[in-house]
Coordinates of C-alpha atoms in Angstrom, one line a residue:
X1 CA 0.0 0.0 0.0
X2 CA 1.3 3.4 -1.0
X3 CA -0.1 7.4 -0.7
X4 CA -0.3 9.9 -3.0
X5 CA -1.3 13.7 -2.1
X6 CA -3.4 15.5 -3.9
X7 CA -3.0 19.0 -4.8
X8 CA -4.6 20.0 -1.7
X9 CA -2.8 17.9 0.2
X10 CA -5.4 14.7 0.8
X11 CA -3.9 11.5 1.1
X12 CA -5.3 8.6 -1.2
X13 CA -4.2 5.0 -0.9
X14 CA -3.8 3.0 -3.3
X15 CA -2.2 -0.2 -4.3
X16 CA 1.7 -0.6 -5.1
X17 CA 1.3 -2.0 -8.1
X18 CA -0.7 1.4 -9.0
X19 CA 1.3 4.1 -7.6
X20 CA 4.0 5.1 -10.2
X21 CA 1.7 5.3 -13.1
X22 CA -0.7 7.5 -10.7
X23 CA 2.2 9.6 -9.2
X24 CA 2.6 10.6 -13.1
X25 CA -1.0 13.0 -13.0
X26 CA -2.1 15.5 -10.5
X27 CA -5.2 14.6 -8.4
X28 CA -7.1 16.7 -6.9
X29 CA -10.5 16.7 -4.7
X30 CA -13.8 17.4 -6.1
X31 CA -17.0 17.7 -3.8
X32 CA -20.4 16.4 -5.7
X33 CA -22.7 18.2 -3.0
X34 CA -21.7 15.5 0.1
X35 CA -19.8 13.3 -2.1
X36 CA -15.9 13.3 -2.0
X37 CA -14.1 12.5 -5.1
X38 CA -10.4 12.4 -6.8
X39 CA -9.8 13.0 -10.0
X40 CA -7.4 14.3 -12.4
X41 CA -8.3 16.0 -16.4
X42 CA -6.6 14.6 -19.6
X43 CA -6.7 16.4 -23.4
X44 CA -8.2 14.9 -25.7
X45 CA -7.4 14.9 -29.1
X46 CA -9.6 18.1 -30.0
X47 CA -7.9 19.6 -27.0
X48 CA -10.8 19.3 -24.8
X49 CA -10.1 18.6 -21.5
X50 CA -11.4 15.4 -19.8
X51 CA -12.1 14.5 -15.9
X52 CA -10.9 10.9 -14.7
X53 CA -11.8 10.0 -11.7
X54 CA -8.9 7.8 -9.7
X55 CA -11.3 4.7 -8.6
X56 CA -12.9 4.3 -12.0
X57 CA -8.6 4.6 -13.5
X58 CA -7.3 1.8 -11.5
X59 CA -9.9 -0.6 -12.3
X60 CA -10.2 0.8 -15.8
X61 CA -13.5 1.3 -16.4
X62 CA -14.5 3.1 -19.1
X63 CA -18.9 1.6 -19.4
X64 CA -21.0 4.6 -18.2
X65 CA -23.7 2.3 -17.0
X66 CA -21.7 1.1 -14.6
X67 CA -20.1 2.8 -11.4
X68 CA -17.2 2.1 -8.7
X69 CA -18.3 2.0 -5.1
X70 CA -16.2 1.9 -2.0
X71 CA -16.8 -0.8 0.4
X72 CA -15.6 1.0 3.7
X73 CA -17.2 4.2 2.3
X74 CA -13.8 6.2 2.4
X75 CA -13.1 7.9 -1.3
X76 CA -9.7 8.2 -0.3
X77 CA -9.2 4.6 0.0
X78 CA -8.5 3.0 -3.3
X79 CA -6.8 0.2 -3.1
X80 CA -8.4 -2.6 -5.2
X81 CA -9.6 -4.6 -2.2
X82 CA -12.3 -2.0 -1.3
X83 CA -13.7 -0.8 -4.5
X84 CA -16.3 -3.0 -6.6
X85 CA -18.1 -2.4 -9.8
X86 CA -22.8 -1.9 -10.1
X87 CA -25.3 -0.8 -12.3
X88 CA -25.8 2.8 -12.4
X89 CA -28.4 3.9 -10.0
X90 CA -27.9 0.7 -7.3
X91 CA -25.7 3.0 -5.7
X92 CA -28.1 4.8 -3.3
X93 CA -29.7 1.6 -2.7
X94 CA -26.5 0.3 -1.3
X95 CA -26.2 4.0 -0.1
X96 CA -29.2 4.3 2.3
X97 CA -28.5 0.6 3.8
X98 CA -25.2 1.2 4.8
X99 CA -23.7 -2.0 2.6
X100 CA -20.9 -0.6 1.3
X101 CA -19.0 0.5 4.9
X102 CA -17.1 -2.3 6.7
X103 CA -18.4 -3.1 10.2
X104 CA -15.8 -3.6 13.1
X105 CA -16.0 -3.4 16.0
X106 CA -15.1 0.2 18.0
X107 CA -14.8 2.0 14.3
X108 CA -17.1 4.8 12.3
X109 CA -15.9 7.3 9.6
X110 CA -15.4 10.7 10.2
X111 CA -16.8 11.8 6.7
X112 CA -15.2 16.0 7.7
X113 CA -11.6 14.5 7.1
X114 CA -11.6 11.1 5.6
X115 CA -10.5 9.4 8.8
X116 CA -11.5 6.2 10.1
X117 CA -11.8 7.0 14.6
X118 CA -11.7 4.4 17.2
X119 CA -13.2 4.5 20.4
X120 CA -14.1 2.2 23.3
X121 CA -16.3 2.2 26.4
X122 CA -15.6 0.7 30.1
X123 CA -17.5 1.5 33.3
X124 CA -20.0 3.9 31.2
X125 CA -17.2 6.1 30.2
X126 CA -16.3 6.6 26.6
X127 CA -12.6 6.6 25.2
X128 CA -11.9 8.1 22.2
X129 CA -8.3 5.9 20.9
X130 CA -7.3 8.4 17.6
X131 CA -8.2 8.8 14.4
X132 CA -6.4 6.7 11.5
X133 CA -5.9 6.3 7.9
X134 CA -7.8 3.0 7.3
X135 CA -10.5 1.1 9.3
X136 CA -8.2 -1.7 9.4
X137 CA -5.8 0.1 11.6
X138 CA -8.6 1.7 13.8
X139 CA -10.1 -1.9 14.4
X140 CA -6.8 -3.5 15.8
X141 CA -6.3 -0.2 18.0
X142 CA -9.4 -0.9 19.3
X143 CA -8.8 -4.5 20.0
X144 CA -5.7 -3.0 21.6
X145 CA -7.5 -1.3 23.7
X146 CA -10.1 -3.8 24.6
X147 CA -7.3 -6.2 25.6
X148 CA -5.9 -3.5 27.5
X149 CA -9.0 -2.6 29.6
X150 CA -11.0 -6.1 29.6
X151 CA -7.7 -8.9 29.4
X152 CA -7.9 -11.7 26.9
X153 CA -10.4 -13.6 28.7
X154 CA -13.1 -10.9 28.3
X155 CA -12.2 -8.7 25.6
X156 CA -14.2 -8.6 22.4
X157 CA -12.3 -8.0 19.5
X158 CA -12.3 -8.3 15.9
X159 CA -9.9 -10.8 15.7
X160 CA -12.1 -13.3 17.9
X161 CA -15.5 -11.6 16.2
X162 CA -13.7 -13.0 12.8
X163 CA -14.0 -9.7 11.6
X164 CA -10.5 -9.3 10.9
X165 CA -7.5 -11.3 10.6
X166 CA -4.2 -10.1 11.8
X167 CA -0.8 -11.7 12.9
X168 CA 0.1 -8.8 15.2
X169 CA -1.2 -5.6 16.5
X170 CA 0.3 -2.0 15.7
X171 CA 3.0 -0.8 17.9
X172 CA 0.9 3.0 17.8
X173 CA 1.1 3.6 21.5
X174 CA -2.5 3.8 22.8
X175 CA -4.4 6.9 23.9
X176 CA -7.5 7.2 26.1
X177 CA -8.7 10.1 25.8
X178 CA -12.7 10.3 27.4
X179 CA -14.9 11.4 24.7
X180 CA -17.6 14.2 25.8
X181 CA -20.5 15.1 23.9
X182 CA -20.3 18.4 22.7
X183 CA -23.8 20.5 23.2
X184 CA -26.2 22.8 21.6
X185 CA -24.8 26.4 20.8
X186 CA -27.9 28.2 22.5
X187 CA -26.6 30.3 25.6
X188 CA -26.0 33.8 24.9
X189 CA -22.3 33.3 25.4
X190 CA -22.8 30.5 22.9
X191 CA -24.4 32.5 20.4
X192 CA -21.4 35.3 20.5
X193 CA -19.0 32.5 19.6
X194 CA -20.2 30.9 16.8
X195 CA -21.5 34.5 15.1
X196 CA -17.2 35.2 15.9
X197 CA -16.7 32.0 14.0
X198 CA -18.8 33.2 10.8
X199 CA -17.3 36.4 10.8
X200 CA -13.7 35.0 10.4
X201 CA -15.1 31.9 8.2
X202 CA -16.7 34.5 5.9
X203 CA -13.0 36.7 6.1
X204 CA -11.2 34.0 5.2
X205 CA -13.6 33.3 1.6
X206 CA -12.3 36.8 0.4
X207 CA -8.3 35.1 0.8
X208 CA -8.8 31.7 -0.1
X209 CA -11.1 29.5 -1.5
X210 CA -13.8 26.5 0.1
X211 CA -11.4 23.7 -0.5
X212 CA -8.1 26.0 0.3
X213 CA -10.0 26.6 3.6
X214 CA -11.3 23.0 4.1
X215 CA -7.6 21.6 4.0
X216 CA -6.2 24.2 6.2
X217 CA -9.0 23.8 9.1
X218 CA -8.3 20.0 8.5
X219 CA -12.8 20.6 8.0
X220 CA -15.2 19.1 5.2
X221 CA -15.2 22.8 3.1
X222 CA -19.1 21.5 2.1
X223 CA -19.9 21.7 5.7
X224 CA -18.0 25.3 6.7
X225 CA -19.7 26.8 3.0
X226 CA -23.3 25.3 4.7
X227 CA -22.2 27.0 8.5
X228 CA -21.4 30.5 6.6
X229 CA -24.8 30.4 4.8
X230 CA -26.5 29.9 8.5
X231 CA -28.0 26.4 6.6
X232 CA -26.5 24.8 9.8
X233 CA -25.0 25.0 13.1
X234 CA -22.3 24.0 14.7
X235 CA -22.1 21.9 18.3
X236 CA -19.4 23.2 20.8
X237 CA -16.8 20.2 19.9
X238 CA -16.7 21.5 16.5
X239 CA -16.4 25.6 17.2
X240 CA -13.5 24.7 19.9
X241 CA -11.7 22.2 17.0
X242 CA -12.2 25.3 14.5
X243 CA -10.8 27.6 16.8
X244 CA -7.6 25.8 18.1
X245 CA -6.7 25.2 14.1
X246 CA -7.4 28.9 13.8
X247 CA -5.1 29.7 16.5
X248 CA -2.3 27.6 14.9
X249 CA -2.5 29.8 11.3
X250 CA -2.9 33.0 12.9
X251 CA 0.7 33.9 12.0
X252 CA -0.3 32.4 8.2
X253 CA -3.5 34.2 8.0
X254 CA -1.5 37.6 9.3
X255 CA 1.0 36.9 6.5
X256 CA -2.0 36.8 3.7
X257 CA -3.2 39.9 5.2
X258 CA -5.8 38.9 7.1
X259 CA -5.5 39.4 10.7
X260 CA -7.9 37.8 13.8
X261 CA -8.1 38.7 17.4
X262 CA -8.2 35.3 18.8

């Protein structure tokens, strides 16, 4: 398994055997309203310009009744193991029951970055154990965990669940970090913050654009676009993860020209 960037700095797998003709062309990211996608454009012989997208490339399909869906749901996974060919149109069948994401134990995408996050409970208190590339890696962290907290007598993993197969587990130190529920944005002191947050969302637009922004809040641009239109809200995990990235560019966004008191 290898990564390439794209030109925004996303990080697609794929499989070795793929990776130098890909490293040849420049991907970059595409949003289809909530839908991710990589792609690159080739000339054609009239000098018309042609999108490719990098799932339907590596398995080489060219039929336009037919389309390429991920299994664990993550576009930036393409490694040849997790895509598979349909009909056109049985997509949001598969879509709306949830077939085409992988289910282990302890794991759920994180659809804002393209990250796969593990998490675990004991005693009614939630852990949160990292975010990771693939859901392969977050599932043995979480069985890393569970061995941790439960012992091998009592622990649940996905390697006794025969959900995955695995001769050893990572050496990624663990992390338990409790998980709290962000809440509702409604108190008055609530309301200052996030109306803050538009203000230097809606700044930033006249510097850079959705995606530029998206990559450097490490935030679905889809989503912050939605937020600065008020067509939805934000709960108080989200404006504090905001925030602290906006904190770390402050000296880049003061370079650019546009300054924040943070």
């Amino acid at each position: 398994m290898k990564t390439i960037l794209t030109t925004t700095g996303e990080k697609v797998l794929v499989d070795d055997e793929d990776f130098l003709s890909l490293s040849e062309r420049n991907w970059y990211l595409k949003l289809n309203k909530d839908v991710k996608l990589v792609c690159t454009a080739i000339r054609l012989k009239n000098k018309k310009q042609k999108m490719v997208l990098i799932h339907r490339e590596i398995l080489e399909l060219t039929d336009p009744k037919k389309v390429v869906i991920h299994r664990n749901g993550n576009p930036f996974d393409n490694r040849k193991e997790n895509l598979f060919i349909i009909d056109r149109g049985k997509q949001n069948y598969l879509r709306k029951r949830n077939y085409n994401t992988k289910s282990y134990k302890g794991v759920h995408f994180k659809k804002e970055n393209g990250t796969y996050i593990a998490a675990i409970s004991k005693d009614g208190v939630k852990y949160c154990l990292g975010s990771f590339e693939t859901a392969e890696v977050a599932a043995m962290m979480y069985d890393k965990a569970a061995l941790a907290l439960h012992g091998k007598q009592l622990a649940k993993t996905n390697k006794s669940l025969r959900l995955l197969q695995y001769k050893r587990l990572p050496s990624i130190p663990i992390e338990f970090k409790v998980q709290k529920k962000g809440h509702t944005m409604k108190g008055a002191e609530d309301r200052a913050k996030v109306r803050f947050l538009r203000r230097i969302l809606k700044q930033m637009t006249r510097f850079y654009g959705f995606k530029e922004i998206g990559a450097m809040l490490k935030y679905n641009p889809n989503t912050i676009y939605r937020f600065i239109s008020k067509e939805r809200n934000f709960r108080s995990e989200a404006v504090e993860f905001l925030f602290a990235r906006l904190q770390k560019l402050k000296k880049t966004l003061e370079i650019d020209g546009l300054k924040i008191d943070l």
